Structure formats: C-alpha cells, structure tokens
Amino acid sequence: MFTLSEEGAVSRNSQQNRAARKRKKQQRSGTRHHREFRPDFDAESLVFAGIEFAFGPSANAESLRRTVGQLAELDGSGPAAALLDRASRMLDASMDHAFGSGWQPAELVHAVRREFGARTARLTVAAIGSHASRTSAHKSAPEPWREQLDELNVGPDDAPARGRLSAWRAAENTEPTDIWTAILSLLGFCSYLIPMTPLLATPPKWVAGAAASSRPPKHGPEPKVLSRIRGLLAKAEATTFAEEAATLSAKAQDLMTRYAIDSAVVDAEAHTSLSDQVVTRRLLVDNPYPEAKVQLLNCVADSNSVRVLWHQRFGLVSMVGMPIDLDLCEMLFTSLLVQASHALSEAGGDRVKRSPSFRRSFLLAFASRIGERLAIAREQAGRDASSQYGKELVPIMTERTEAVGSVFEKQFPSVVTTSHSVTNAHGWQAGRVAAELADLSGGRERIAE
C-alpha cells in the first residue's frame, strides 16, 4: 500500500466528465461543437478537438475521425501553411502552460509517451525545442533543465517553431491523419495537465546568462562518499553469488541507518531549520508493472524517512525528504530495481514464469520482502544508535520526521492510498525468495578511514 495522487485515483473519468459537460453547455446555447471545419478555424475549436481526442468518450470517435480527416484535407491544400503556423503557435503556448505549471521537459515527454506513444512523444520533443529556442533556454535555464534538453537531444539552434514542426512531420513520414492525431492529442493533453510543485525556476523567471550559477546548492554526502556508494552498488548488481549478497545486506542497511542518524545529530547541533532543508524530487517510473516498482520505492522510502506520492496517470513519483535521505534512497531503489530485474530474468523460463501475472506478482513480493528486511535493519540500527546518543536521539529523529511530514502534507493535501492484489502464487513465492538474497547496501555507510 502506498500514497497515490488524487488525480491518479480518478483516472480519466473526471476529464471525460468535464468534456461532456462543456459539450452539453454548447448544445444548450444552440451551438454545435463538431461543426463543419473551415480553413479559417479558430484556436478554441482546435483545442477542444484536442481535449476530446485525448479524453473524450468513445461515442465521439466518428466525430473525431471526421475532424482529423478535415484537417488532413486542409493540410494538403492551399491553407496548409496557415494551418501549420496556427498549430505551431498553439503547441508553443502549450509548452508555456506546461512549464508554468511546474512540469519539466523530461517529465512531459515521459508522460506523453505513456499516454500516446512514441510519435506524439517525438512531437513533444520538437515543441520543447521550439520553446527552448524562443526562451534561450540553453543560455538562461537552470543547469538541470539544460541537462534534460541535452538528454532529449534538443540542440541550441534557432529554428522557428514551424520549422521544427515541419521537420518532425517529415521525419515521421506517415499519413496526414496520423500527424493531426498526434497534434490534437498533445494539445488536449497539455490543456488538462495538473499543476506540479516547481522544482526549478520556471521560464518567466530565467535570467539571461545566469544559467551557470543556477544549480541549487548540493547537499548530502561528499563526492568521496558517493563514489564508495556507487562502487558498492555496482558490485551488488554484478555479483552472481547470492550468499555473498545476503551476508552483506543486513550490515549494509544497519550502516545506512546509522549514517542517517549521525547526520541528524550533526544537524541538530548546528540548530538549523529542518523545514527549510526538506526538498522535493520527482522520478520517472517506466512500464511495465509501474505499480510494483512504486511499491518497491515506497518500501525503501518508508525505511529511510522519505515520503512518496505516485502520480499514477503520468508515471511520476514525488519524493519528499532531507537531501541526504533522498540521495541514498534513490540510489538504493535504483540498485534494487536492477537486482529485481536480474532475479526475474533468472526465474523466467517456462510459459508460466513468463506470464504478466507471474512477473507482476514476483515484483510485488520482492518489494514486500525488501520492506520487511529494511524495517528490521533500521530498528536494530536505531537501538544501537540510542545506546550511543542516549535519550536525546528520540526528539531529534521525531523532529525530522515531523518536518518532512509537514512539507509533504502542505504540498499534497488531497491524496488517497491504494493497494494491489496478487494473482500468481508462484510469482509471489519466487519474488520473496529473490528479495531474501538481495543486497541492501544502499549507501548510508559511516565512512571509516
């Protein structure tokens, strides 16, 4: 069981209901939304067509196909240039809306790919490129933003929006109906994006030439510590000796927890404001079996003073906690995900073990058992630390937990919890066995010179 964002719990129903209410309102006022499409179409009708395409009930499928067909016909006629210009401007405005709502480039592409597939994701990259050129993002955006542009292969050229859209359409080499299906889908999708907590300065707040100094101050372990952690994780992921991994795991998690406690005591002695130290990060969760992966992350987070929220529809997870806890929690989760994947591959073979139900149950069981092991190791480390620091340790750790909880609840006041059923007993048993052998060395080691 883990915390789920409210918009993820309601799935598409709310978007469909809003589209239906708007359609009925137009009908009562004597207008028909799905009117004959004209070359001099207005922006509102195109946006609403996109909303219907992205979220509309299946009953409108014929109307939507007709709209796409009319756009495709216009695309090959005299008004084609004006049509492309209008679409380019609207896509650019959609990027303004998305980024102004706290979304980042990689997150938007990830969510669109999950929803509509690779073609519309590539269109999103083209639209992001147009936005980056217009806003001089490669010179003015925060460094993490520019790193995302590099990962998306968005170069610092000055191509106009229409030029990027034309290049995308030419590269797709597909029917005009497919092109306009992607454009309408992206426009509709961006119209209903939920606001996200801004993790970086949004484009209107960028200052030309300030990008070099825009990265937030780095907290958490020193580079030397991170180097040791990464080396340890790489060894855990590469080992073929299950007994070796099992022997290391309990001690490793014990050291992880002690490292966190040591850091908490240092912070308390410095009398720093804990709420000011709490930060939010977001992770991208890929298919398949995203619920099992989020369950694994939640188990790691529970044992390491981090709160997690799953934005189910978009494949994103928000993590709230102290920077050092987030650093180490993320690295441990990544390592365990690799180990789970390896274990699942070794468990596969016959038809039953390759089935989706087996694999999903395997990963859910892996997460469940990992959570139990982490909790036991954390409890033991807590007892050991109490004998060292005495009764003053309890209020220190309680204050940190309350600070994280306060920030989390302020950001996400409306959430629901969810749980998952297991449908394959063989997969569940195999997953628990694999988790028993997993290496939990996520990096909270106290540094011994």
PDB file of N, CA and C in Angstrom, residues 3 35 47 50 69 87 101 138 159 209 238 242 244 254 278 357 390 415 437 447:
ATOM      1  N   THR A   3       0.894   5.824  -1.040  1.00  0.00           N
ATOM      2  CA  THR A   3       0.096   7.018  -1.267  1.00  0.00           C
ATOM      3  C   THR A   3       0.001   7.321  -2.745  1.00  0.00           C
ATOM      4  N   ARG A  35     -18.904  21.204 -35.569  1.00  0.00           N
ATOM      5  CA  ARG A  35     -19.442  21.804 -36.773  1.00  0.00           C
ATOM      6  C   ARG A  35     -18.497  21.535 -37.928  1.00  0.00           C
ATOM      7  N   VAL A  47      -8.372  23.466 -29.927  1.00  0.00           N
ATOM      8  CA  VAL A  47      -8.016  22.995 -28.590  1.00  0.00           C
ATOM      9  C   VAL A  47      -9.071  22.027 -28.070  1.00  0.00           C
ATOM     10  N   GLY A  50      -8.778  18.752 -29.541  1.00  0.00           N
ATOM     11  CA  GLY A  50      -7.687  18.023 -28.909  1.00  0.00           C
ATOM     12  C   GLY A  50      -8.090  17.431 -27.570  1.00  0.00           C
ATOM     13  N   GLY A  69      -9.834  14.035 -40.369  1.00  0.00           N
ATOM     14  CA  GLY A  69      -9.875  13.941 -41.815  1.00  0.00           C
ATOM     15  C   GLY A  69      -9.934  15.301 -42.489  1.00  0.00           C
ATOM     16  N   ALA A  87      -0.970  25.723 -35.761  1.00  0.00           N
ATOM     17  CA  ALA A  87      -0.649  24.588 -34.895  1.00  0.00           C
ATOM     18  C   ALA A  87       0.662  24.820 -34.148  1.00  0.00           C
ATOM     19  N   SER A 101       3.252  25.396 -15.148  1.00  0.00           N
ATOM     20  CA  SER A 101       2.550  24.595 -14.145  1.00  0.00           C
ATOM     21  C   SER A 101       3.499  23.706 -13.355  1.00  0.00           C
ATOM     22  N   HIS A 138      19.090  27.336 -23.476  1.00  0.00           N
ATOM     23  CA  HIS A 138      20.465  26.838 -23.360  1.00  0.00           C
ATOM     24  C   HIS A 138      21.408  27.863 -22.743  1.00  0.00           C
ATOM     25  N   ALA A 159      15.973  27.430 -34.773  1.00  0.00           N
ATOM     26  CA  ALA A 159      14.927  27.078 -35.721  1.00  0.00           C
ATOM     27  C   ALA A 159      13.578  27.562 -35.219  1.00  0.00           C
ATOM     28  N   GLY A 209      22.042  34.570 -19.064  1.00  0.00           N
ATOM     29  CA  GLY A 209      23.426  34.483 -18.608  1.00  0.00           C
ATOM     30  C   GLY A 209      23.585  33.965 -17.201  1.00  0.00           C
ATOM     31  N   ALA A 238      26.287  -6.676  -9.820  1.00  0.00           N
ATOM     32  CA  ALA A 238      27.039  -7.556 -10.716  1.00  0.00           C
ATOM     33  C   ALA A 238      27.311  -8.936 -10.130  1.00  0.00           C
ATOM     34  N   ALA A 242      24.726 -15.370  -4.500  1.00  0.00           N
ATOM     35  CA  ALA A 242      23.597 -14.943  -3.678  1.00  0.00           C
ATOM     36  C   ALA A 242      23.965 -14.916  -2.189  1.00  0.00           C
ATOM     37  N   GLU A 244      26.816 -14.254  -0.819  1.00  0.00           N
ATOM     38  CA  GLU A 244      27.616 -13.058  -0.540  1.00  0.00           C
ATOM     39  C   GLU A 244      26.728 -11.830  -0.385  1.00  0.00           C
ATOM     40  N   ASP A 254      22.075  -1.572   8.193  1.00  0.00           N
ATOM     41  CA  ASP A 254      22.386  -1.064   9.532  1.00  0.00           C
ATOM     42  C   ASP A 254      23.276   0.173   9.427  1.00  0.00           C
ATOM     43  N   VAL A 278      14.041  20.454   3.933  1.00  0.00           N
ATOM     44  CA  VAL A 278      13.241  19.444   3.224  1.00  0.00           C
ATOM     45  C   VAL A 278      13.077  19.854   1.762  1.00  0.00           C
ATOM     46  N   SER A 357       1.144 -12.068 -15.101  1.00  0.00           N
ATOM     47  CA  SER A 357       0.709 -12.229 -13.711  1.00  0.00           C
ATOM     48  C   SER A 357       1.850 -12.720 -12.831  1.00  0.00           C
ATOM     49  N   GLY A 390      21.903   8.258  23.565  1.00  0.00           N
ATOM     50  CA  GLY A 390      21.032   8.416  24.727  1.00  0.00           C
ATOM     51  C   GLY A 390      19.642   8.919  24.365  1.00  0.00           C
ATOM     52  N   VAL A 415      -4.929  13.331  -1.029  1.00  0.00           N
ATOM     53  CA  VAL A 415      -4.354  12.103  -1.577  1.00  0.00           C
ATOM     54  C   VAL A 415      -5.198  10.920  -1.118  1.00  0.00           C
ATOM     55  N   LEU A 437      17.629 -12.647  -0.955  1.00  0.00           N
ATOM     56  CA  LEU A 437      19.019 -12.690  -1.379  1.00  0.00           C
ATOM     57  C   LEU A 437      19.532 -11.357  -1.883  1.00  0.00           C
ATOM     58  N   ILE A 447      31.610   6.542   7.170  1.00  0.00           N
ATOM     59  CA  ILE A 447      32.872   6.492   6.451  1.00  0.00           C
ATOM     60  C   ILE A 447      34.019   6.196   7.425  1.00  0.00           C
TER      61      ILE A 447
END
